[in-house]
Coordinates of C-alpha atoms in Angstrom, one line a residue:
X102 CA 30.4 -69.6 -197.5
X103 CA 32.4 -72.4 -199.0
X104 CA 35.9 -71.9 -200.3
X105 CA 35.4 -73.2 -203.6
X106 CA 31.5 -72.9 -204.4
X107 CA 30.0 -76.4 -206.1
X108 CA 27.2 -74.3 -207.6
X109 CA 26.8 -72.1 -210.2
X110 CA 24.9 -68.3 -208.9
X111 CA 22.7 -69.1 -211.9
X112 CA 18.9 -68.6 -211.5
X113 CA 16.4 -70.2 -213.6
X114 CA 12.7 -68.3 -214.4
X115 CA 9.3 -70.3 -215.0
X116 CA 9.6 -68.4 -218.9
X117 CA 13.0 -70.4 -219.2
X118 CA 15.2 -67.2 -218.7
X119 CA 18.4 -67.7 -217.1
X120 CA 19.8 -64.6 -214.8
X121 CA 22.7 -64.2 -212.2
X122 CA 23.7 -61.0 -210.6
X123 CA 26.5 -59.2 -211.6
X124 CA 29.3 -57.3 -209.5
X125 CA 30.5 -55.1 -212.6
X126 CA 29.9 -51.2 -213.1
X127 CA 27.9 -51.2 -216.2
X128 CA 27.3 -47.6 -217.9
X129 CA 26.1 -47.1 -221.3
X130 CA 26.4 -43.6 -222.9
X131 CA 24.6 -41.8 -225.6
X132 CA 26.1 -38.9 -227.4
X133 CA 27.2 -36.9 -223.9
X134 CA 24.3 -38.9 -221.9
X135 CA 24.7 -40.9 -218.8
X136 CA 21.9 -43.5 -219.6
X137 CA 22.7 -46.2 -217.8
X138 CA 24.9 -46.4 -214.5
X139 CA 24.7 -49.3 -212.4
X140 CA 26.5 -51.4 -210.1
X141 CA 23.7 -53.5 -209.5
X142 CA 23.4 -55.9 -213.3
X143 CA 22.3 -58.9 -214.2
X144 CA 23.3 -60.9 -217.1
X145 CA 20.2 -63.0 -218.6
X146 CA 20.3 -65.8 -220.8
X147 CA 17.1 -65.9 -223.0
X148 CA 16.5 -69.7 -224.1
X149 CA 15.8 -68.9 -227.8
X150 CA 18.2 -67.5 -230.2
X151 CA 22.0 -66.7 -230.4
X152 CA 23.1 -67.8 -227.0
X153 CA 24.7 -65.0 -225.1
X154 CA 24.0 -62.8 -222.6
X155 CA 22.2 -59.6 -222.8
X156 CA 22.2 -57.0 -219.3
X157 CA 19.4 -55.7 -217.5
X158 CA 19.4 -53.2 -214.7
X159 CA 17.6 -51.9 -211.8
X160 CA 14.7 -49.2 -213.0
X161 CA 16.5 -46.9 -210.3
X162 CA 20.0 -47.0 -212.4
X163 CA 18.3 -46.0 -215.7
X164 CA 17.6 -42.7 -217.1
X165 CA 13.6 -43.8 -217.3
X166 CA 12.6 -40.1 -218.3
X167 CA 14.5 -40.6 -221.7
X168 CA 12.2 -43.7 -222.0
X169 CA 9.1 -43.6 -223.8
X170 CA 6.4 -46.1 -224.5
X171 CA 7.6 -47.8 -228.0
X172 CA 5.2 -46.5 -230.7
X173 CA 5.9 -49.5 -232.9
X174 CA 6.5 -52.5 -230.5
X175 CA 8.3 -55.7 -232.3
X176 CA 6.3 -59.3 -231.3
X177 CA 8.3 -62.5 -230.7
X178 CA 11.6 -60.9 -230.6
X179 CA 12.7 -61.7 -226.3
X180 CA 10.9 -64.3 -224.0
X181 CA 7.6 -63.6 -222.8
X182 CA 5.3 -60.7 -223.4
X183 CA 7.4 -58.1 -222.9
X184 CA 7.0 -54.4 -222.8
X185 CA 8.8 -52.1 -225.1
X186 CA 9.8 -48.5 -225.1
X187 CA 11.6 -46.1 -227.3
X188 CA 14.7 -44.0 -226.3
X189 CA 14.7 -40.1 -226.7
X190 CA 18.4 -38.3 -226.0
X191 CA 18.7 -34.6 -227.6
X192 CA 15.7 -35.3 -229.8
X193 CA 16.7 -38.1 -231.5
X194 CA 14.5 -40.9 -230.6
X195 CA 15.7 -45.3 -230.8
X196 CA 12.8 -47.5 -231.7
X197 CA 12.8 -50.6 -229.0
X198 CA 16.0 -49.6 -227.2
X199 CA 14.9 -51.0 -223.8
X200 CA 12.8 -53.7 -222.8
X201 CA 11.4 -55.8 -219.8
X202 CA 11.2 -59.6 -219.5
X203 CA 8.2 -60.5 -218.1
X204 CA 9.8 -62.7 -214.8
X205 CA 9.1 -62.1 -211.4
X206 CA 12.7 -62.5 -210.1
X207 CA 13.3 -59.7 -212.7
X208 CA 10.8 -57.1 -212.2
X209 CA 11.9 -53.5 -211.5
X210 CA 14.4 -54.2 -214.6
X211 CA 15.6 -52.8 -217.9
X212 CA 17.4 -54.2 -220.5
X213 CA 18.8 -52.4 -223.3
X214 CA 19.0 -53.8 -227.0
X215 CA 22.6 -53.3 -228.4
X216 CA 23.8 -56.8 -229.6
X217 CA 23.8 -56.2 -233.2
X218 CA 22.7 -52.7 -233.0
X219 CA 26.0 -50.3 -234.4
X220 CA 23.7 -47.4 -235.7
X221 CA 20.6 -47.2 -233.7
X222 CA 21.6 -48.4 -229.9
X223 CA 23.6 -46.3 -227.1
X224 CA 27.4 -45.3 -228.6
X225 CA 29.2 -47.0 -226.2
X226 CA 29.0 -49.6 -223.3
X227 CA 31.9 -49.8 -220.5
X228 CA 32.5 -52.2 -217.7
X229 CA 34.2 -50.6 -215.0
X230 CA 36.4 -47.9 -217.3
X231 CA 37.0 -50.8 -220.2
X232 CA 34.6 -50.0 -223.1
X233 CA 32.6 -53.3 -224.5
X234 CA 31.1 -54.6 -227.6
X235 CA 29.0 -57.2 -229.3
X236 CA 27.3 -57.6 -226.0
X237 CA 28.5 -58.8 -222.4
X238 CA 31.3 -61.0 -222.0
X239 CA 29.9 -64.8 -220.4
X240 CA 31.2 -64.8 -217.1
X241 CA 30.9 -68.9 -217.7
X242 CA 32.7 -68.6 -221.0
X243 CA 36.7 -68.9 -221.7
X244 CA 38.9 -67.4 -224.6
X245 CA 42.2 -69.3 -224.6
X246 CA 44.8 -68.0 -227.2
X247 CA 48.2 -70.4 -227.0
X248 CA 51.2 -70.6 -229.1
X249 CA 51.8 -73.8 -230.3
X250 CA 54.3 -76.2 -232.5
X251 CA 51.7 -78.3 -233.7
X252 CA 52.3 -78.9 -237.7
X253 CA 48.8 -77.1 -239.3
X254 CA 47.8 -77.4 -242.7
X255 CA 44.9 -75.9 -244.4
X256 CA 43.5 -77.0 -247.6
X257 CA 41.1 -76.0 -250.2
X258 CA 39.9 -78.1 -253.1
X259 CA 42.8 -79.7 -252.7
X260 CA 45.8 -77.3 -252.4
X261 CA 47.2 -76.2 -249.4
X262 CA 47.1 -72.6 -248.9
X263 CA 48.2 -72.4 -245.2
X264 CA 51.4 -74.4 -243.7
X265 CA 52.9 -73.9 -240.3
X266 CA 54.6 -75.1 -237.5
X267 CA 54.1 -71.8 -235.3
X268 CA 50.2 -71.8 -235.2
X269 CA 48.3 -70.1 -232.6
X270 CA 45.3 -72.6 -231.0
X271 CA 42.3 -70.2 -229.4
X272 CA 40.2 -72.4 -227.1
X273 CA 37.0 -71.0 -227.2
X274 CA 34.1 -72.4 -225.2
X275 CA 31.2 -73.6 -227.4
X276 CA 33.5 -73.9 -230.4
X277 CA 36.1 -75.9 -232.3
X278 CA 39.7 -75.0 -232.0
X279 CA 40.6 -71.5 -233.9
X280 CA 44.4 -72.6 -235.6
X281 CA 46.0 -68.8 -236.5
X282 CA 48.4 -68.9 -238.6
X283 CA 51.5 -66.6 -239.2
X284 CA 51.1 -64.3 -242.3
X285 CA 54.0 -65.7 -243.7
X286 CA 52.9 -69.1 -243.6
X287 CA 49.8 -68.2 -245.7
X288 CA 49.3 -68.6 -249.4
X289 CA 48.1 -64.9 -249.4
X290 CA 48.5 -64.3 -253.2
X291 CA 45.8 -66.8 -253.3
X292 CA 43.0 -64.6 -251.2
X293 CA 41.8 -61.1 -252.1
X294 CA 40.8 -58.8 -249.3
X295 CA 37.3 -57.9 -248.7
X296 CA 35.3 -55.1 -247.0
X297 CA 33.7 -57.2 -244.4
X298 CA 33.9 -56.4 -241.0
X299 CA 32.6 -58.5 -237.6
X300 CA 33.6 -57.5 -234.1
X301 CA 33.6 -60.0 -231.1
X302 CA 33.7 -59.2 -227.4
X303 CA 36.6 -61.3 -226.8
X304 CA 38.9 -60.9 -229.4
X305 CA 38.4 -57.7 -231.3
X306 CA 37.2 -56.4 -235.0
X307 CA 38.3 -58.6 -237.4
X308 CA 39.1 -58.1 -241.2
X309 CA 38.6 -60.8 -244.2
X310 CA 39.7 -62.4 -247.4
X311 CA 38.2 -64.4 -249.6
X312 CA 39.3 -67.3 -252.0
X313 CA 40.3 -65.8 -255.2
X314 CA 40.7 -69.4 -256.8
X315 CA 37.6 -71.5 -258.8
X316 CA 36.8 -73.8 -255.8
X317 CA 33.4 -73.7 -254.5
X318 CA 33.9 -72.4 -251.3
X319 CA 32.1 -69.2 -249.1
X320 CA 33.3 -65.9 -249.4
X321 CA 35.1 -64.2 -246.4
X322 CA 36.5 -67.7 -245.6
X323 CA 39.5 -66.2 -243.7
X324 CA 39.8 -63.5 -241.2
X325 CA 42.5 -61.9 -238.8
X326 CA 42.5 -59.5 -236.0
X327 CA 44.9 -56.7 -236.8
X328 CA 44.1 -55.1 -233.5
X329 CA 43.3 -57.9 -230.6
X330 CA 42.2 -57.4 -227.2
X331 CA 45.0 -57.6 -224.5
X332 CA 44.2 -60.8 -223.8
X333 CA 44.1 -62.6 -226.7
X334 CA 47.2 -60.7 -228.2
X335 CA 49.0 -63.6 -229.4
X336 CA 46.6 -63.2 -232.6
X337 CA 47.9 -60.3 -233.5
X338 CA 48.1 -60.5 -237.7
X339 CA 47.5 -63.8 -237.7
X340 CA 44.8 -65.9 -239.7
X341 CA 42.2 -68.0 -239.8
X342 CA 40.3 -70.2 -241.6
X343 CA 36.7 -71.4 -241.0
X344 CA 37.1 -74.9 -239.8
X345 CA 33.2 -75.5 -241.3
X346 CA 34.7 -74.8 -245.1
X347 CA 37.7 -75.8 -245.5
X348 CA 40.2 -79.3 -244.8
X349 CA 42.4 -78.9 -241.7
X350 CA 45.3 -81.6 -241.4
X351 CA 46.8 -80.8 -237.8
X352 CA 50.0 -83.3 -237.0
X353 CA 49.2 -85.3 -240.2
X354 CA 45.4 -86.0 -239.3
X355 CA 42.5 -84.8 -241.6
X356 CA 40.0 -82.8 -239.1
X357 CA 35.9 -83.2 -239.7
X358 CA 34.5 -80.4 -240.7
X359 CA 32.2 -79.3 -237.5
X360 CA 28.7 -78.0 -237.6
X361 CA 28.5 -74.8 -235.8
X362 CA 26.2 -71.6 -235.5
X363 CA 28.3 -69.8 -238.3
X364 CA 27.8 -72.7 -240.8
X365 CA 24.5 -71.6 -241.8
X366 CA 25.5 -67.8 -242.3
X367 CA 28.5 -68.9 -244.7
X368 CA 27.0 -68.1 -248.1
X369 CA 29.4 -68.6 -251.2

């Protein structure tokens, strides 16, 4: 085997599925159940949808006697016809917690729905004995958090409600630059807090603000991770501003505003 490997491990299906094995210890636990415990994964792209990975694991590292055939099985929600079943722990029974994709290179596998599911999936994922969220992390995928002198600006409508020399840039792959900026630096008697809540594998749960002045733009606009992952703790209590909303000047040049996958779900 070459030292440094000129090809990715990634496998591509006829159905347009990406896969590659995985050498984590996956579990996923229900209540006090063990439902899955493998050391065997594999991550799989599905070419439709939000782009990340989802696992699924060898029928022999699943609790298949908790599985039932799915009494109300979705259509057109994972590539190919796929087959559905329903997840029964202590009586309680999940609608569509576990599927299979129909590809020949994955037969003999199960994968578990939990991206976007908080009240009706498994209670809590771990990779090796660090627990997960969201969904898997994309072995192919960085999260870069960097302290930085740049001068940052941010502007809304005009005024400029963020200025610092002391940002923090987080390359992330697949999106624009991140600038975090220090709470102090931050016209914060210019936001009001908000309820919402997201959480991201790579970073954390994060908590919002929203514009409290008359300009016309979304609400939740800023955010900050009070409580980061190790290693993206640079952020900690630091904020940012979505770079599709508002007017970044960064070292005395205006930014365009990108297009990216949140764009559409900021609603004002």
């Amino acid at each position: 085997m070459p030292l440094f490997p000129t090809e990715r491990s990634v496998r591509t299906t006829p159905e347009g599925l990406l896969w590659e094995p995985c050498e984590r210890w996956v579990r996923g636990v229900k209540g006090e159940v063990t439902v899955v415990d493998s050391r065997h994964p594999v991550l799989v792209w599905e070419p439709e949808g939000i782009p990340v990975p989802r696992y699924a694991f060898p029928r022999e590292e699943v609790r298949t006697d908790l599985l039932r055939p799915a009494e109300k099985p979705p259509t057109g929600t994972h590539t190919g016809s796929t087959i559905f079943y329903d997840l029964e722990v202590d009586g309680a029974r999940m609608a569509n917690a576990a599927w299979t994709f129909p590809a020949a290179d994955l037969a003999g596998h199960i994968a578990f729905e939990w991206f976007l599911r908080r009240d009706d999936g498994l209670d809590h994922w771990y990779e090796e004995e660090e627990e997960i969220f969201v969904h898997p992390r994309d072995p192919h995928k960085r999260v870069d958090a960097v302290r930085s002198s740049r001068h940052v600006q941010v502007e809304i409508d005009g005024t400029v409600v963020a200025d610092t020399r002391r940002p923090v840039l987080v390359f992330e792959t697949g999106l624009p630059t991140r600038y975090y900026v220090p709470v102090e630096d931050v016209r914060l008697d210019l936001f009001e807090p908000t309820e919402h809540r997201t959480s991201c594998p790579y970073k954390g749960t994060a908590r919002y603000w929203t514009f409290a002045g008359r300009a016309d733009v979304p609400r939740n606009i800023v955010w900050s991770y009070p409580e980061p992952l190790p290693a993206v703790g640079a952020i900690e209590g630091y904020l940012a501003f979505f770079n599709e909303a508002v007017d970044l000047v960064v070292d005395g040049e205006r930014l365009e505003r990108p297009v990216t996958l949140f764009s559409k779900s900021l609603t004002k």
